[in-house]
Tab-separated table of C-alpha atoms and ligand atoms in Angstrom:
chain	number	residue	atom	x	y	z
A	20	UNK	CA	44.325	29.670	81.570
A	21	UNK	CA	48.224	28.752	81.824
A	22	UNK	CA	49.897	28.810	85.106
A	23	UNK	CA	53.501	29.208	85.040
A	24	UNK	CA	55.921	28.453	88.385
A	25	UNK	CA	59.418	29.038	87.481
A	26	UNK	CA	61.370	27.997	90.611
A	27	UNK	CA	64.532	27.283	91.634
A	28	UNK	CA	65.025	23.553	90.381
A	29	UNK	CA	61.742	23.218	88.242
A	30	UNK	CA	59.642	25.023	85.724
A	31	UNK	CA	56.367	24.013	86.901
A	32	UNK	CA	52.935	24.437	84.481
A	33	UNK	CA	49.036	24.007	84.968
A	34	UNK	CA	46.539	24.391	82.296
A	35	UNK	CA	43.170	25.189	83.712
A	36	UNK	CA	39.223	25.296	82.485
A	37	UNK	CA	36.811	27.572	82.428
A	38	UNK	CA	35.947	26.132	85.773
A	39	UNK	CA	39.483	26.234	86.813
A	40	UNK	CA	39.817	22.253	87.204
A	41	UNK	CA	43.465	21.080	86.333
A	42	UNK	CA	43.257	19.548	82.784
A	43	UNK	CA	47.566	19.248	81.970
A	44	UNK	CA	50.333	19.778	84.053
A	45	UNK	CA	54.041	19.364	84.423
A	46	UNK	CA	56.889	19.539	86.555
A	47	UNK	CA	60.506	19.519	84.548
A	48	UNK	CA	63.905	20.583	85.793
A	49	UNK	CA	65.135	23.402	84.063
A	50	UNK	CA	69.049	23.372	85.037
A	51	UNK	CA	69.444	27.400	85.011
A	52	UNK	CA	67.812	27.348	81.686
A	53	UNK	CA	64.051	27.881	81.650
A	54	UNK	CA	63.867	29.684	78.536
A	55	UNK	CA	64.986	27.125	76.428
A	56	UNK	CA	63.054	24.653	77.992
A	57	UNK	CA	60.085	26.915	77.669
A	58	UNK	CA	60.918	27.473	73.855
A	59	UNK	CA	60.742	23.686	73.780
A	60	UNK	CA	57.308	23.605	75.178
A	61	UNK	CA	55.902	26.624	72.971
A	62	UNK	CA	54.411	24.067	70.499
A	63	UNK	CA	52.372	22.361	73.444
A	64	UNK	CA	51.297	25.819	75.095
A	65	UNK	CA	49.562	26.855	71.489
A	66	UNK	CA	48.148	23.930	70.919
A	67	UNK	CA	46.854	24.475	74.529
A	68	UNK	CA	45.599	28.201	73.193
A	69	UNK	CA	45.323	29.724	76.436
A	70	UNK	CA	43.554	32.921	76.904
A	71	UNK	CA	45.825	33.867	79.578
A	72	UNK	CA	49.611	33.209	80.856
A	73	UNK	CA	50.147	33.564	84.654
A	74	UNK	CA	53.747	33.665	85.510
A	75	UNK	CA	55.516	33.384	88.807
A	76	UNK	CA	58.466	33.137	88.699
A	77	UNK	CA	61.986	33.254	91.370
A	78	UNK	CA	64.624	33.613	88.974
A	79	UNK	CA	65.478	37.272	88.968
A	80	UNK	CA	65.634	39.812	86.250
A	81	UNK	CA	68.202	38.555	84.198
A	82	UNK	CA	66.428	35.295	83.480
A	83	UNK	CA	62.245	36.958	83.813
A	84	UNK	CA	63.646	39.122	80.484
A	85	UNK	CA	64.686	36.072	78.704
A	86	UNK	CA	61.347	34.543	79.539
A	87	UNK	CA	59.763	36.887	78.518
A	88	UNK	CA	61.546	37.317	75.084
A	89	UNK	CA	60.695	33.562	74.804
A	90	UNK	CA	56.700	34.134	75.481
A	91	UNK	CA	56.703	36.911	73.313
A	92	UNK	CA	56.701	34.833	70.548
A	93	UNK	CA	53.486	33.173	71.412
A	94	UNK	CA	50.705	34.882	70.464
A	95	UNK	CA	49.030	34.539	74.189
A	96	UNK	CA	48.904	37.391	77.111
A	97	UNK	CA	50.877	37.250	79.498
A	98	UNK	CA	51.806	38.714	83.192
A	99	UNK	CA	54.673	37.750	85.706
A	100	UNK	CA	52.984	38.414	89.611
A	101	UNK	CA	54.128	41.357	91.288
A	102	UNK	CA	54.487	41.033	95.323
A	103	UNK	CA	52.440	43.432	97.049
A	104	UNK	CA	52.706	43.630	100.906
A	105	UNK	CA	49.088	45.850	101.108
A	106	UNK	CA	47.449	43.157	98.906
A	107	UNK	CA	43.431	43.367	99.887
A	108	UNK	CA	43.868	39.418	100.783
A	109	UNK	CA	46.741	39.638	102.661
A	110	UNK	CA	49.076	42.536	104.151
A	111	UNK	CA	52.825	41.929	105.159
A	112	UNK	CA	55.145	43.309	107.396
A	113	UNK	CA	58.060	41.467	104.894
A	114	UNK	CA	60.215	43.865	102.473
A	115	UNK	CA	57.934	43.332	99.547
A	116	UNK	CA	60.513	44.005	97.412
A	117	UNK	CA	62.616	41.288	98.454
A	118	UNK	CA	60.237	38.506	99.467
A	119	UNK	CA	60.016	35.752	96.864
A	120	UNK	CA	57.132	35.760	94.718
A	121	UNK	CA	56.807	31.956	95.261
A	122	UNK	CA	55.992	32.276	99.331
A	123	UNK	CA	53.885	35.160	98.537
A	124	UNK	CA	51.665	33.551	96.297
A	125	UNK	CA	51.549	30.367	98.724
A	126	UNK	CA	50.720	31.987	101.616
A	127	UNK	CA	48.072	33.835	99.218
A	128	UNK	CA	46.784	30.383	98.713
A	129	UNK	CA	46.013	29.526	101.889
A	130	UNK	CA	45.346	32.834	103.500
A	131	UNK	CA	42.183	32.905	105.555
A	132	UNK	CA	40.550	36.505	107.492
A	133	UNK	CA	39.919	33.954	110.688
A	134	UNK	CA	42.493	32.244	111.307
A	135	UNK	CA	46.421	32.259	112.397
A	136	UNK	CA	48.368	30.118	109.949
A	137	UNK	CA	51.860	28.982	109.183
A	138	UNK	CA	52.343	28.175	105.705
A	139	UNK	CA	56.022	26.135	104.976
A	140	UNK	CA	57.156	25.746	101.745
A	141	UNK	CA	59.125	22.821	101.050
A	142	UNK	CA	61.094	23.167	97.496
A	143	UNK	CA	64.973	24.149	97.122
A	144	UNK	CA	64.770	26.029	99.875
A	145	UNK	CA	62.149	25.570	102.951
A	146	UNK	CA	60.395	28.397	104.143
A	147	UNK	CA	58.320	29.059	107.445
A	148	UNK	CA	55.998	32.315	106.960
A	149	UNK	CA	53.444	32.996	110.269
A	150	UNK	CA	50.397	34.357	109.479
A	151	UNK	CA	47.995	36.070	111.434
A	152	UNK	CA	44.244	36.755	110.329
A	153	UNK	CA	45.487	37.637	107.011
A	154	UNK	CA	48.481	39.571	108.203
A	155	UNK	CA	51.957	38.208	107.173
A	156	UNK	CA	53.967	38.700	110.334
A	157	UNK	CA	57.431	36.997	108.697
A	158	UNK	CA	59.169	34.217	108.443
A	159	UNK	CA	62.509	32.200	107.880
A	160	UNK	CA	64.639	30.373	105.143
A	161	UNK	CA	66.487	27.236	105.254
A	162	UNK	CA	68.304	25.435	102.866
A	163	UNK	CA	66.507	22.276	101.797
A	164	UNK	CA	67.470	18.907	103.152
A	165	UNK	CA	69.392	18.366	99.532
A	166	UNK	CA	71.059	22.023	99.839
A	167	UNK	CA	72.401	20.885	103.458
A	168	UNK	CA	73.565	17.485	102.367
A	169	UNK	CA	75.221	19.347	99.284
A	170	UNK	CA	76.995	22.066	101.031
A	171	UNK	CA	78.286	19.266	103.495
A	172	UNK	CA	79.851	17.496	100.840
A	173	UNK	CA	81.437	20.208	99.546
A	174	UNK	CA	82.536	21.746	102.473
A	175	UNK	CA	84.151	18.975	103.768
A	176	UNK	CA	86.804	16.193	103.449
A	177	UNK	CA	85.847	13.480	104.986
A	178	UNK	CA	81.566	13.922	104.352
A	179	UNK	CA	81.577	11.964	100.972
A	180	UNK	CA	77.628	11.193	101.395
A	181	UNK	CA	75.924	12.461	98.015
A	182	UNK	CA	72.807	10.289	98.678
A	183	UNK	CA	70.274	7.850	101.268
A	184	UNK	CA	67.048	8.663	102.424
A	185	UNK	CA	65.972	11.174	105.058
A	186	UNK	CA	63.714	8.946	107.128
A	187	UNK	CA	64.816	9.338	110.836
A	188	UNK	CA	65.636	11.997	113.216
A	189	UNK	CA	67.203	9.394	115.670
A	190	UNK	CA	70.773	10.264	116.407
A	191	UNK	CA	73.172	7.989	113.374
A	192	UNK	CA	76.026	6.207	114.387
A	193	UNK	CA	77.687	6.217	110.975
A	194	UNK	CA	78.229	9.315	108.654
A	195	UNK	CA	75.284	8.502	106.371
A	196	UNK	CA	72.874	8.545	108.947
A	197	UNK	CA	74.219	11.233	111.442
A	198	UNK	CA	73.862	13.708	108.018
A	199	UNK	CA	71.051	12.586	106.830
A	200	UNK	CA	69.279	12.536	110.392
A	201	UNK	CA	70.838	15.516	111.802
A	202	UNK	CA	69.737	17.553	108.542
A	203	UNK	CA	66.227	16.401	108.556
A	204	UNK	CA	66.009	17.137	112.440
A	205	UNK	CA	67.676	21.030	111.812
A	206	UNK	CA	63.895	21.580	109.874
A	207	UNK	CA	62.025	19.470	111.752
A	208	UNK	CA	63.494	20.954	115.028
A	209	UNK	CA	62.917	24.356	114.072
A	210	UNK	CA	58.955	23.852	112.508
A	211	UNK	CA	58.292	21.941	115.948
A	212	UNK	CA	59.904	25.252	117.848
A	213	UNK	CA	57.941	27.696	115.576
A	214	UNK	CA	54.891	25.977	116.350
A	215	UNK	CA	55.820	25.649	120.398
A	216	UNK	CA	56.328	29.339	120.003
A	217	UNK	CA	52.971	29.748	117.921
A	218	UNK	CA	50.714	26.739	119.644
A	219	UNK	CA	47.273	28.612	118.157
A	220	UNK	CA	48.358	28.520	114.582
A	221	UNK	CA	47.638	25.862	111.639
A	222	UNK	CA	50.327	24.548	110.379
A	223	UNK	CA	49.752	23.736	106.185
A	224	UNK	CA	52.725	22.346	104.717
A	225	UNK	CA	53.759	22.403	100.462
A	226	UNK	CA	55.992	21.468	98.098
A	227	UNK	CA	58.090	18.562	96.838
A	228	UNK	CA	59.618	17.547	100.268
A	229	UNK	CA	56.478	18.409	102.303
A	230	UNK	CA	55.740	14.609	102.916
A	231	UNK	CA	59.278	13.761	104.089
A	232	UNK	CA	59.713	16.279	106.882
A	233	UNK	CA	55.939	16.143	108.083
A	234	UNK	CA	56.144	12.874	109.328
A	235	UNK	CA	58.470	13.932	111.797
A	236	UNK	CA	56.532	17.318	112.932
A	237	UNK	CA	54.632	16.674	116.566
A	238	UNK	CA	51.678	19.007	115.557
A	239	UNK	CA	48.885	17.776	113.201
A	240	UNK	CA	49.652	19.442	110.010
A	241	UNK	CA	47.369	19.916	106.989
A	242	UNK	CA	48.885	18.801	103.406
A	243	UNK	CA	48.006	20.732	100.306
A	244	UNK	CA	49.487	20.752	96.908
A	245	UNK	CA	47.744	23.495	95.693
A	246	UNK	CA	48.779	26.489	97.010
A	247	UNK	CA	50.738	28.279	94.680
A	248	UNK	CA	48.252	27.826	92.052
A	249	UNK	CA	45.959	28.750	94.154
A	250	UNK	CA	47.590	31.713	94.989
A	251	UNK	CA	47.764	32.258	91.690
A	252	UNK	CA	44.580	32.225	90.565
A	253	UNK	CA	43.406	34.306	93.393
A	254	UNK	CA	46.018	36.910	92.528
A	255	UNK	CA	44.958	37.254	88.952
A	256	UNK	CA	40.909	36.752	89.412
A	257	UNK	CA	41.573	39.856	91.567
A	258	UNK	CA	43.481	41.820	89.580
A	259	UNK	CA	40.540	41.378	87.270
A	260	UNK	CA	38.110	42.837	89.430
A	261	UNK	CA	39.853	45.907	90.244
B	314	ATP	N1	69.598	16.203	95.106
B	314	ATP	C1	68.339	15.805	95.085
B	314	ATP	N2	68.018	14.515	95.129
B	314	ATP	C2	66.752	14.120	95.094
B	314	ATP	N3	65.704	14.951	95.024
B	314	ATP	C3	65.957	16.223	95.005
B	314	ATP	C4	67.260	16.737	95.039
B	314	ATP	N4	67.185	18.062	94.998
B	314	ATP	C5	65.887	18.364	94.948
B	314	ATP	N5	65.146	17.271	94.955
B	314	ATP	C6	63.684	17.237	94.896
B	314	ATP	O1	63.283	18.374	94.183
B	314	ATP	C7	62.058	18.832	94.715
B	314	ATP	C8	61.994	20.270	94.828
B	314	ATP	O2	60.767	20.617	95.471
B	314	ATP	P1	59.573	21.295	94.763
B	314	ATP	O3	59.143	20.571	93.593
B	314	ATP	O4	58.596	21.682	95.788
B	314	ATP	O5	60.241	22.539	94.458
B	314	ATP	P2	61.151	22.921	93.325
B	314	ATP	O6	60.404	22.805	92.057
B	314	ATP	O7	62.531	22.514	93.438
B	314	ATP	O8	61.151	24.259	93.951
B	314	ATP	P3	61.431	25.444	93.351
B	314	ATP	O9	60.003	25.849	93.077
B	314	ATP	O10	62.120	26.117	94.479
B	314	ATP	O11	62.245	25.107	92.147
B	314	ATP	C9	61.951	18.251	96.082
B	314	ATP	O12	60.753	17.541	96.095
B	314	ATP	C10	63.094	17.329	96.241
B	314	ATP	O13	62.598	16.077	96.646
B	315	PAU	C1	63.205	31.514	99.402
B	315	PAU	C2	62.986	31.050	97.981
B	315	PAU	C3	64.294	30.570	97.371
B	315	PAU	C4	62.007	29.873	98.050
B	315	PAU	O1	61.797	29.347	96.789
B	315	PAU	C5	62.349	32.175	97.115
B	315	PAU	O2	61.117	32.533	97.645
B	315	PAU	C6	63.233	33.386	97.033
B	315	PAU	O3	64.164	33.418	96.282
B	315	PAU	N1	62.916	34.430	97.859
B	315	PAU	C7	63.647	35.662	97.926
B	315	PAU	C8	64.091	35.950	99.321
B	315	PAU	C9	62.949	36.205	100.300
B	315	PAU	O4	61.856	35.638	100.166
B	315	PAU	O5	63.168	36.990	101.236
B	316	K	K1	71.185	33.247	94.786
């Protein structure tokens, strides 16, 4: 099988056995572009000869049909994931129609009948779903710490700062450090009130920039790479079945 995440900043890929264990993958910026850089990686999904294709993808219509034109060519099945907020593994109380496929599928991932979780997503933008014996409940959306730094920049005069490290929340005495610091504590600030407000819940944390802003969380919080494609292949092995 093929596993296709087509995010905001990168086109992300996993080839999988028959026992599902990883056996390529890939992470590649796609700069608004994914179909091309999908056409440029049709020669090295044939010679992977898939049986399957497993798309998700947060990119919107526009882009999905282009996409789509491009995987066309190859002579391999494929299916983009639909959100569905009655899913048998998970219900939501979230517009369905409007939450990203991306969350969905990670929260799908980690979803578990006895217990109350809160899955964050850490990519282009950081998201904070609550999840309660398999019930979505809803969530929030931030900016990432590179969206905030970004929109300061360009939103301001005198906030040239387009790059340092995001490795305190102590209050900064200069401008690189009171951005970087006070944009790192505006997610770390909120996860730490979500899981005051939630004290019973696990808190699982993925994505690129999971690492970064855990270190600063007070709460023990479990690390796992894996839960989009886990969501993934959950989401497909059941629509299998029924
Ligand atoms: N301006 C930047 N400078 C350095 N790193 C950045 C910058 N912007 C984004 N990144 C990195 O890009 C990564 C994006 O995270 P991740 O790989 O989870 O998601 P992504 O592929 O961007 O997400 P999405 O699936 O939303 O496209 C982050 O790990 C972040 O460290
Ligand atoms: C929030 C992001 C950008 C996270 O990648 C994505 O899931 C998305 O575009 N979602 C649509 C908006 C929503 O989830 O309500
Ligand atoms: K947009």
């Amino acid at each position: 099988m093929l596993w296709l995440d087509l995010g905001n900043t990168r086109l992300k890929y996993w080839l999988t056995d028959d026992i599902g264990q990883i056996v390529a993958h890939d992470a590649k910026q796609h700069l608004q572009a994914p179909a091309e850089l999908l056409m440029g990686l049709t020669d090295r999904f044939e010679r992977y000869a898939p049986d399957f294709i497993g798309i998700s993808s947060v990119l919107g219509d526009e882009l999905n049909a282009k996409v789509t034109e491009t995987l066309s060519r190859l002579n391999i099945p494929f299916e983009f994931v639909h959100v569905d907020a009655a899913h048998p593994l998970m219900r939501s109380d979230y517009n369905d129609e409007q939450l990203g496929c991306d969350r969905w599928l990670q929260m799908l991932g980690a979803v578990d009948k006895k217990k109350r979780q809160c899955v964050i997503g850490c990519g282009t933008a950081v998201t904070i779903d609550l999840i309660d014996h398999a019930t979505h409940l809803g969530g929030y959306i931030f900016p990432s710490i590179y969206l905030q730094r970004e929109s300061l920049f360009s939103g301001t005069k005198q906030i040239t700062i387009s790059n340092g490290t995001f490795d305190s929340v102590g209050q900064g005495v200069t401008t690189q450090d009171a951005v970087h610091r006070g944009i790192l504590l505006s997610i770390v600030g909120a996860i730490n009130e979500i899981s005051r407000r939630h004290p019973n819940f696990e808190v699982i944390m993925t994505g690129g920039d999971a690492s970064i802003i855990a270190q600063h969380v007070n709460r023990s919080v479990r690390l796992r790479d894996d839960l989009l494609l886990n969501g993934l292949a959950r989401y497909f092995d059941h629509s299998k079945q029924t």
